[in-house]
mmCIF file of C-alpha atoms and ligand atoms in Angstrom:
data_model
loop_
_atom_site.group_PDB
_atom_site.id
_atom_site.type_symbol
_atom_site.label_atom_id
_atom_site.label_comp_id
_atom_site.label_asym_id
_atom_site.label_seq_id
_atom_site.Cartn_x
_atom_site.Cartn_y
_atom_site.Cartn_z
ATOM 1 C CA MET A 1 -17.655 -39.297 87.646
ATOM 2 C CA ALA A 2 -15.023 -36.600 88.041
ATOM 3 C CA THR A 3 -16.036 -32.970 87.673
ATOM 4 C CA THR A 4 -14.085 -31.476 84.784
ATOM 5 C CA VAL A 5 -13.804 -28.055 83.169
ATOM 6 C CA ARG A 6 -15.909 -29.364 80.291
ATOM 7 C CA SER A 7 -18.654 -30.881 82.454
ATOM 8 C CA LEU A 8 -18.958 -27.706 84.557
ATOM 9 C CA LEU A 9 -19.210 -25.447 81.518
ATOM 10 C CA GLY A 10 -21.534 -27.833 79.696
ATOM 11 C CA SER A 11 -24.080 -27.954 82.507
ATOM 12 C CA CYS A 12 -24.169 -24.352 83.715
ATOM 13 C CA ARG A 13 -27.087 -22.894 81.637
ATOM 14 C CA LEU A 14 -25.267 -19.585 81.089
ATOM 15 C CA PRO A 15 -24.130 -18.135 77.761
ATOM 16 C CA ARG A 16 -20.786 -19.773 76.903
ATOM 17 C CA LEU A 17 -18.743 -16.608 77.395
ATOM 18 C CA GLU A 18 -20.207 -15.873 80.838
ATOM 19 C CA GLY A 19 -19.654 -19.449 82.042
ATOM 20 C CA ARG A 20 -16.035 -19.271 80.906
ATOM 21 C CA MET A 21 -15.498 -15.875 82.581
ATOM 22 C CA LEU A 22 -16.851 -17.175 85.906
ATOM 23 C CA LEU A 23 -14.777 -20.359 85.774
ATOM 24 C CA ARG A 24 -11.632 -18.419 84.874
ATOM 25 C CA HIS A 25 -12.341 -16.173 87.848
ATOM 26 C CA VAL A 26 -12.777 -19.128 90.231
ATOM 27 C CA LEU A 27 -9.725 -21.020 88.978
ATOM 28 C CA ARG A 28 -7.658 -17.838 88.499
ATOM 29 C CA VAL A 29 -6.438 -18.956 85.074
ATOM 30 C CA PRO A 30 -6.168 -17.198 81.705
ATOM 31 C CA GLN A 31 -8.617 -17.803 78.837
ATOM 32 C CA VAL A 32 -6.195 -20.055 76.908
ATOM 33 C CA TRP A 33 -5.766 -22.330 79.922
ATOM 34 C CA LEU A 34 -9.470 -23.254 79.862
ATOM 35 C CA MET A 35 -9.300 -24.164 76.181
ATOM 36 C CA ALA A 36 -6.247 -26.375 76.655
ATOM 37 C CA HIS A 37 -7.461 -28.083 79.869
ATOM 38 C CA ASP A 38 -11.118 -28.888 79.299
ATOM 39 C CA THR A 39 -10.705 -32.494 80.475
ATOM 40 C CA ASP A 40 -8.864 -31.470 83.678
ATOM 41 C CA THR A 41 -10.544 -32.308 86.979
ATOM 42 C CA VAL A 42 -11.864 -29.382 89.046
ATOM 43 C CA ASP A 43 -11.646 -29.714 92.829
ATOM 44 C CA ALA A 44 -14.847 -29.777 94.886
ATOM 45 C CA VAL A 45 -14.339 -26.365 96.533
ATOM 46 C CA SER A 46 -13.820 -24.611 93.179
ATOM 47 C CA ALA A 47 -16.782 -26.457 91.636
ATOM 48 C CA ALA A 48 -19.032 -25.373 94.530
ATOM 49 C CA ARG A 49 -17.819 -21.770 94.213
ATOM 50 C CA PHE A 50 -18.510 -21.874 90.465
ATOM 51 C CA HIS A 51 -22.042 -23.257 91.045
ATOM 52 C CA ASP A 52 -22.709 -20.478 93.559
ATOM 53 C CA LEU A 53 -21.621 -17.773 91.077
ATOM 54 C CA VAL A 54 -23.705 -19.376 88.310
ATOM 55 C CA GLN A 55 -26.797 -19.279 90.554
ATOM 56 C CA GLN A 56 -26.179 -15.602 91.317
ATOM 57 C CA ARG A 57 -25.748 -14.845 87.625
ATOM 58 C CA LEU A 58 -28.954 -16.718 86.779
ATOM 59 C CA ALA A 59 -30.672 -14.544 89.419
ATOM 60 C CA GLY A 60 -29.473 -11.454 87.487
ATOM 61 C CA HIS A 61 -26.402 -10.317 89.448
ATOM 62 C CA PRO A 62 -24.094 -8.299 87.150
ATOM 63 C CA MET A 63 -21.018 -10.089 85.790
ATOM 64 C CA ALA A 64 -18.809 -7.187 86.912
ATOM 65 C CA TYR A 65 -19.790 -7.676 90.568
ATOM 66 C CA LEU A 66 -19.416 -11.452 90.347
ATOM 67 C CA ILE A 67 -15.889 -11.300 88.963
ATOM 68 C CA GLY A 68 -15.121 -8.050 90.837
ATOM 69 C CA GLU A 69 -13.582 -6.293 87.869
ATOM 70 C CA ARG A 70 -14.405 -4.089 84.859
ATOM 71 C CA GLU A 71 -12.128 -2.641 82.208
ATOM 72 C CA PHE A 72 -12.228 1.107 81.581
ATOM 73 C CA MET A 73 -9.843 3.131 79.373
ATOM 74 C CA GLY A 74 -7.701 -0.006 79.051
ATOM 75 C CA HIS A 75 -7.214 -0.389 82.820
ATOM 76 C CA ALA A 76 -8.655 -3.138 85.045
ATOM 77 C CA PHE A 77 -10.685 -1.579 87.876
ATOM 78 C CA ARG A 78 -11.956 -3.430 90.909
ATOM 79 C CA VAL A 79 -15.700 -3.002 91.320
ATOM 80 C CA ALA A 80 -17.988 -4.003 94.178
ATOM 81 C CA PRO A 81 -21.687 -3.487 94.902
ATOM 82 C CA ASP A 82 -20.767 -0.197 96.662
ATOM 83 C CA VAL A 83 -19.914 1.433 93.316
ATOM 84 C CA LEU A 84 -21.520 1.989 89.947
ATOM 85 C CA ILE A 85 -20.261 -0.417 87.270
ATOM 86 C CA PRO A 86 -18.224 1.845 84.952
ATOM 87 C CA ARG A 87 -19.915 2.363 81.576
ATOM 88 C CA PRO A 88 -17.974 2.554 78.284
ATOM 89 C CA GLU A 89 -19.731 5.825 77.352
ATOM 90 C CA THR A 90 -18.073 7.528 80.348
ATOM 91 C CA GLU A 91 -14.735 7.192 78.536
ATOM 92 C CA LEU A 92 -15.888 10.241 76.507
ATOM 93 C CA LEU A 93 -15.722 12.351 79.680
ATOM 94 C CA VAL A 94 -12.137 11.220 80.318
ATOM 95 C CA GLU A 95 -11.037 11.705 76.688
ATOM 96 C CA THR A 96 -12.514 15.225 76.663
ATOM 97 C CA ALA A 97 -10.795 16.155 79.927
ATOM 98 C CA VAL A 98 -7.449 14.754 78.757
ATOM 99 C CA ARG A 99 -7.705 16.659 75.447
ATOM 100 C CA HIS A 100 -8.423 19.873 77.337
ATOM 101 C CA LEU A 101 -5.521 19.335 79.759
ATOM 102 C CA ALA A 102 -3.142 18.848 76.830
ATOM 103 C CA LEU A 103 -4.062 22.339 75.572
ATOM 104 C CA LEU A 104 -3.417 24.057 78.897
ATOM 105 C CA ASP A 105 -0.143 25.863 79.333
ATOM 106 C CA SER A 106 0.253 24.856 82.969
ATOM 107 C CA PRO A 107 2.944 22.730 84.662
ATOM 108 C CA GLN A 108 0.398 21.353 87.142
ATOM 109 C CA PRO A 109 -3.234 21.729 86.038
ATOM 110 C CA CYS A 110 -5.823 20.962 88.733
ATOM 111 C CA VAL A 111 -8.689 18.549 88.093
ATOM 112 C CA LEU A 112 -11.747 17.827 90.245
ATOM 113 C CA ASP A 113 -13.866 14.695 89.714
ATOM 114 C CA LEU A 114 -17.166 14.891 91.615
ATOM 115 C CA GLY A 115 -18.918 11.604 92.494
ATOM 116 C CA THR A 116 -15.915 9.443 91.703
ATOM 117 C CA GLY A 117 -17.440 6.020 92.561
ATOM 118 C CA SER A 118 -14.828 3.365 91.704
ATOM 119 C CA GLY A 119 -12.502 6.222 90.717
ATOM 120 C CA VAL A 120 -12.446 5.386 87.005
ATOM 121 C CA VAL A 121 -12.638 8.971 85.757
ATOM 122 C CA ALA A 122 -10.150 10.543 88.169
ATOM 123 C CA ILE A 123 -7.691 7.642 87.972
ATOM 124 C CA SER A 124 -7.791 7.429 84.164
ATOM 125 C CA ILE A 125 -7.143 11.191 83.946
ATOM 126 C CA ALA A 126 -4.290 10.950 86.470
ATOM 127 C CA LEU A 127 -2.698 8.093 84.528
ATOM 128 C CA ALA A 128 -3.013 9.944 81.216
ATOM 129 C CA CYS A 129 -1.774 13.269 82.679
ATOM 130 C CA PRO A 130 0.692 12.471 85.472
ATOM 131 C CA GLN A 131 1.584 16.164 85.759
ATOM 132 C CA ALA A 132 -1.968 17.052 86.854
ATOM 133 C CA ARG A 133 -3.120 17.387 90.455
ATOM 134 C CA VAL A 134 -6.264 15.264 90.564
ATOM 135 C CA VAL A 135 -8.812 15.515 93.379
ATOM 136 C CA ALA A 136 -11.822 13.193 93.565
ATOM 137 C CA THR A 137 -14.811 13.205 95.908
ATOM 138 C CA ASP A 138 -17.796 11.106 96.785
ATOM 139 C CA VAL A 139 -20.458 11.202 99.471
ATOM 140 C CA SER A 140 -20.063 7.428 99.948
ATOM 141 C CA ASP A 141 -17.054 6.444 102.045
ATOM 142 C CA ARG A 142 -17.456 2.844 100.855
ATOM 143 C CA ALA A 143 -17.140 3.976 97.242
ATOM 144 C CA LEU A 144 -14.069 6.027 98.179
ATOM 145 C CA ALA A 145 -12.459 2.938 99.729
ATOM 146 C CA VAL A 146 -12.843 1.099 96.394
ATOM 147 C CA ALA A 147 -11.524 4.142 94.506
ATOM 148 C CA ALA A 148 -8.481 4.449 96.777
ATOM 149 C CA GLU A 149 -7.748 0.744 96.321
ATOM 150 C CA ASN A 150 -7.924 1.168 92.524
ATOM 151 C CA ALA A 151 -5.632 4.209 92.593
ATOM 152 C CA ALA A 152 -3.049 2.283 94.628
ATOM 153 C CA ALA A 153 -3.273 -0.821 92.410
ATOM 154 C CA LEU A 154 -2.879 1.221 89.219
ATOM 155 C CA GLY A 155 -0.241 3.587 90.595
ATOM 156 C CA ALA A 156 -2.329 6.742 90.082
ATOM 157 C CA LYS A 157 -1.823 9.853 92.210
ATOM 158 C CA VAL A 158 -5.312 11.028 93.220
ATOM 159 C CA GLN A 159 -6.441 12.765 96.416
ATOM 160 C CA PHE A 160 -9.810 11.532 97.707
ATOM 161 C CA PHE A 161 -12.231 13.449 99.926
ATOM 162 C CA CYS A 162 -15.613 12.476 101.340
ATOM 163 C CA GLY A 163 -18.596 14.843 101.285
ATOM 164 C CA SER A 164 -21.461 16.162 99.242
ATOM 165 C CA TRP A 165 -20.258 17.694 95.960
ATOM 166 C CA TYR A 166 -18.143 20.831 96.641
ATOM 167 C CA GLU A 167 -18.454 20.525 100.433
ATOM 168 C CA ALA A 168 -15.782 17.827 100.270
ATOM 169 C CA VAL A 169 -13.070 20.223 99.069
ATOM 170 C CA LEU A 170 -11.573 23.272 100.772
ATOM 171 C CA PRO A 171 -13.320 26.518 99.732
ATOM 172 C CA GLN A 172 -10.016 28.027 98.555
ATOM 173 C CA SER A 173 -9.211 25.114 96.186
ATOM 174 C CA LEU A 174 -9.600 26.194 92.556
ATOM 175 C CA PHE A 175 -9.550 23.928 89.511
ATOM 176 C CA ASP A 176 -8.845 24.175 85.788
ATOM 177 C CA ILE A 177 -11.371 21.492 84.987
ATOM 178 C CA ILE A 178 -14.276 19.928 86.847
ATOM 179 C CA VAL A 179 -15.737 16.650 85.584
ATOM 180 C CA ALA A 180 -18.697 14.732 86.935
ATOM 181 C CA ASN A 181 -20.826 11.746 86.084
ATOM 182 C CA PRO A 182 -23.521 12.357 88.701
ATOM 183 C CA PRO A 183 -26.692 10.350 89.403
ATOM 184 C CA TYR A 184 -29.029 11.576 86.651
ATOM 185 C CA VAL A 185 -31.752 8.929 86.352
ATOM 186 C CA ALA A 186 -35.192 10.159 87.446
ATOM 187 C CA ALA A 187 -36.621 8.355 90.482
ATOM 188 C CA HIS A 188 -39.642 7.091 88.519
ATOM 189 C CA ASP A 189 -37.571 5.696 85.615
ATOM 190 C CA PRO A 190 -38.580 2.036 85.121
ATOM 191 C CA HIS A 191 -34.974 1.117 84.184
ATOM 192 C CA LEU A 192 -34.056 1.380 87.877
ATOM 193 C CA VAL A 193 -35.870 -1.903 88.541
ATOM 194 C CA GLN A 194 -34.488 -3.723 85.485
ATOM 195 C CA GLY A 195 -31.234 -5.518 84.578
ATOM 196 C CA ASP A 196 -27.942 -4.619 86.255
ATOM 197 C CA LEU A 197 -29.369 -1.383 87.700
ATOM 198 C CA ARG A 198 -31.347 -3.410 90.294
ATOM 199 C CA PHE A 199 -28.045 -4.352 91.932
ATOM 200 C CA GLU A 200 -26.214 -1.004 91.720
ATOM 201 C CA PRO A 201 -26.271 1.611 94.532
ATOM 202 C CA MET A 202 -29.355 3.839 94.164
ATOM 203 C CA LEU A 203 -27.200 6.762 95.343
ATOM 204 C CA ALA A 204 -25.080 6.327 92.207
ATOM 205 C CA LEU A 205 -28.023 6.153 89.812
ATOM 206 C CA THR A 206 -30.729 8.567 90.865
ATOM 207 C CA ASP A 207 -31.096 11.860 92.701
ATOM 208 C CA GLY A 208 -34.434 10.589 94.035
ATOM 209 C CA ALA A 209 -36.210 13.324 92.062
ATOM 210 C CA ASP A 210 -36.379 14.357 88.390
ATOM 211 C CA GLY A 211 -32.772 13.388 87.561
ATOM 212 C CA LEU A 212 -31.615 17.006 87.294
ATOM 213 C CA THR A 213 -30.866 18.037 90.884
ATOM 214 C CA ALA A 214 -27.260 16.761 91.018
ATOM 215 C CA LEU A 215 -26.513 18.204 87.555
ATOM 216 C CA THR A 216 -27.992 21.539 88.722
ATOM 217 C CA ASP A 217 -26.092 21.617 92.030
ATOM 218 C CA ILE A 218 -22.797 20.828 90.298
ATOM 219 C CA ALA A 219 -23.347 23.433 87.557
ATOM 220 C CA ARG A 220 -24.369 26.187 90.004
ATOM 221 C CA GLY A 221 -21.424 25.507 92.321
ATOM 222 C CA ALA A 222 -18.809 25.312 89.568
ATOM 223 C CA PRO A 223 -18.073 29.025 88.903
ATOM 224 C CA ALA A 224 -16.880 29.529 92.500
ATOM 225 C CA ARG A 225 -14.494 26.541 92.135
ATOM 226 C CA LEU A 226 -13.030 27.202 88.684
ATOM 227 C CA ARG A 227 -10.054 29.345 87.766
ATOM 228 C CA ALA A 228 -10.578 31.994 85.072
ATOM 229 C CA GLY A 229 -11.066 30.122 81.788
ATOM 230 C CA GLY A 230 -11.803 26.881 83.671
ATOM 231 C CA VAL A 231 -14.157 24.301 82.186
ATOM 232 C CA LEU A 232 -16.915 22.044 83.450
ATOM 233 C CA TRP A 233 -17.959 18.812 81.688
ATOM 234 C CA MET A 234 -20.803 16.637 82.952
ATOM 235 C CA GLU A 235 -22.182 13.331 81.739
ATOM 236 C CA HIS A 236 -25.990 13.127 81.571
ATOM 237 C CA GLY A 237 -28.902 11.066 80.306
ATOM 238 C CA TRP A 238 -29.754 10.516 76.624
ATOM 239 C CA ASN A 239 -32.430 13.249 76.585
ATOM 240 C CA GLN A 240 -30.964 15.748 79.079
ATOM 241 C CA ALA A 241 -28.474 17.607 76.809
ATOM 242 C CA PRO A 242 -30.768 20.590 75.942
ATOM 243 C CA VAL A 243 -31.670 21.237 79.571
ATOM 244 C CA VAL A 244 -28.034 20.881 80.710
ATOM 245 C CA ARG A 245 -26.934 23.346 77.984
ATOM 246 C CA SER A 246 -29.530 25.879 79.259
ATOM 247 C CA LEU A 247 -28.378 25.231 82.808
ATOM 248 C CA LEU A 248 -24.743 25.995 81.941
ATOM 249 C CA GLN A 249 -25.666 29.057 79.874
ATOM 250 C CA GLY A 250 -27.806 30.319 82.763
ATOM 251 C CA THR A 251 -24.885 29.829 85.161
ATOM 252 C CA GLY A 252 -22.544 32.042 83.102
ATOM 253 C CA PHE A 253 -20.688 29.438 81.034
ATOM 254 C CA GLN A 254 -19.498 30.296 77.511
ATOM 255 C CA ARG A 255 -18.963 28.062 74.485
ATOM 256 C CA VAL A 256 -21.474 25.558 75.840
ATOM 257 C CA ARG A 257 -21.708 22.398 73.747
ATOM 258 C CA SER A 258 -22.613 18.729 73.920
ATOM 259 C CA LEU A 259 -20.625 15.791 72.539
ATOM 260 C CA ASN A 260 -21.970 12.508 71.194
ATOM 261 C CA ASP A 261 -20.971 9.091 72.466
ATOM 262 C CA LEU A 262 -20.201 6.205 70.088
ATOM 263 C CA ALA A 263 -23.921 5.431 69.837
ATOM 264 C CA GLY A 264 -24.517 8.973 68.491
ATOM 265 C CA ILE A 265 -26.250 10.115 71.706
ATOM 266 C CA GLU A 266 -25.490 13.530 73.226
ATOM 267 C CA ARG A 267 -23.753 12.163 76.319
ATOM 268 C CA ILE A 268 -21.707 14.981 77.859
ATOM 269 C CA THR A 269 -22.166 18.744 78.001
ATOM 270 C CA GLY A 270 -19.616 21.343 78.977
ATOM 271 C CA GLY A 271 -18.618 24.976 78.827
ATOM 272 C CA SER A 272 -15.930 27.373 79.980
ATOM 273 C CA LEU A 273 -15.953 30.487 82.138
HETATM 274 C C1 SAM B 301 -23.146 7.728 88.312
HETATM 275 S S1 SAM B 301 -22.055 7.365 89.675
HETATM 276 C C2 SAM B 301 -20.512 7.731 88.883
HETATM 277 C C3 SAM B 301 -19.354 6.948 89.393
HETATM 278 C C4 SAM B 301 -18.090 7.094 88.548
HETATM 279 N N1 SAM B 301 -17.675 8.484 88.463
HETATM 280 C C5 SAM B 301 -18.294 6.521 87.166
HETATM 281 O O1 SAM B 301 -18.392 7.312 86.209
HETATM 282 O O2 SAM B 301 -18.358 5.298 87.018
HETATM 283 C C6 SAM B 301 -22.370 8.774 90.699
HETATM 284 C C7 SAM B 301 -21.524 8.858 91.966
HETATM 285 O O3 SAM B 301 -21.932 10.047 92.658
HETATM 286 C C8 SAM B 301 -21.936 9.803 94.053
HETATM 287 N N2 SAM B 301 -22.826 10.769 94.705
HETATM 288 C C9 SAM B 301 -24.168 10.751 94.803
HETATM 289 N N3 SAM B 301 -24.609 11.831 95.469
HETATM 290 C C10 SAM B 301 -23.507 12.548 95.799
HETATM 291 C C11 SAM B 301 -23.295 13.785 96.489
HETATM 292 N N4 SAM B 301 -24.309 14.480 96.976
HETATM 293 N N5 SAM B 301 -22.031 14.226 96.617
HETATM 294 C C12 SAM B 301 -20.978 13.513 96.108
HETATM 295 N N6 SAM B 301 -21.114 12.353 95.456
HETATM 296 C C13 SAM B 301 -22.366 11.874 95.304
HETATM 297 C C14 SAM B 301 -22.391 8.350 94.176
HETATM 298 O O4 SAM B 301 -21.998 7.789 95.412
HETATM 299 C C15 SAM B 301 -21.715 7.713 92.959
HETATM 300 O O5 SAM B 301 -20.459 7.174 93.298
#
């Protein structure tokens, strides 16, 4: 009996939506095509590729890695196991940065994104504020390769540098805004061995300690890299807002505050010099 779209989807043991997403990815067709062609025959190579992806999904591999893409701020970003899968809550960091840039009276404001991963934050800011000079760094050169590919595909002007936090940028470079979504999960957090996190780079998730070392390093280094009146905004864990506020206050920041994500969780904290 011929293998058809319907028979493949009917036998794959995945939730309907996931099966359809994987088959669309294999056949490189839009959603409506699948609906209109469910009795079409699928060739043996595509069927084998689909079965392989289904097995990986059943073993827990994240959908974003299997289809190689995730949407963020309305843009399609390529993702690979070398980068964190962008989270919707990180859009708050971008929206806050873009709002701040709109208030600045500068023809070319300078933005630094530390720990850029797939580049979602830096690239989304660059696309929303084409007049800005956007610099993005990561300690992982593999992550930077994905980020550079995304910037080229989306037509965003971002400069990428490899190195640990501020070491990646020239000491004389000063910025109007620094943003970061650093690894903030504590090393002992049981979530690291559950769900999608099992497949994501540990370097992107945890500092290998109490979850606060990257946030602390970024906060302490920021005053030397910000122009007068410059701002720092960092994403953090659901229960880290009070300690990050104290950290920023202790580092000389003014008007320190946290903002809630759509789930009502204090998700980012920032302040200005
Ligand atoms: C939570 S991920 C964020 C990725 C991306 N900005 C996002 O929001 O999806 C943290 C990123 O920080 C990078 N990173 C970890 N330690 C670093 C360090 N010491 N210096 C620079 N980047 C680092 C990781 O490689 C990873 O890409």
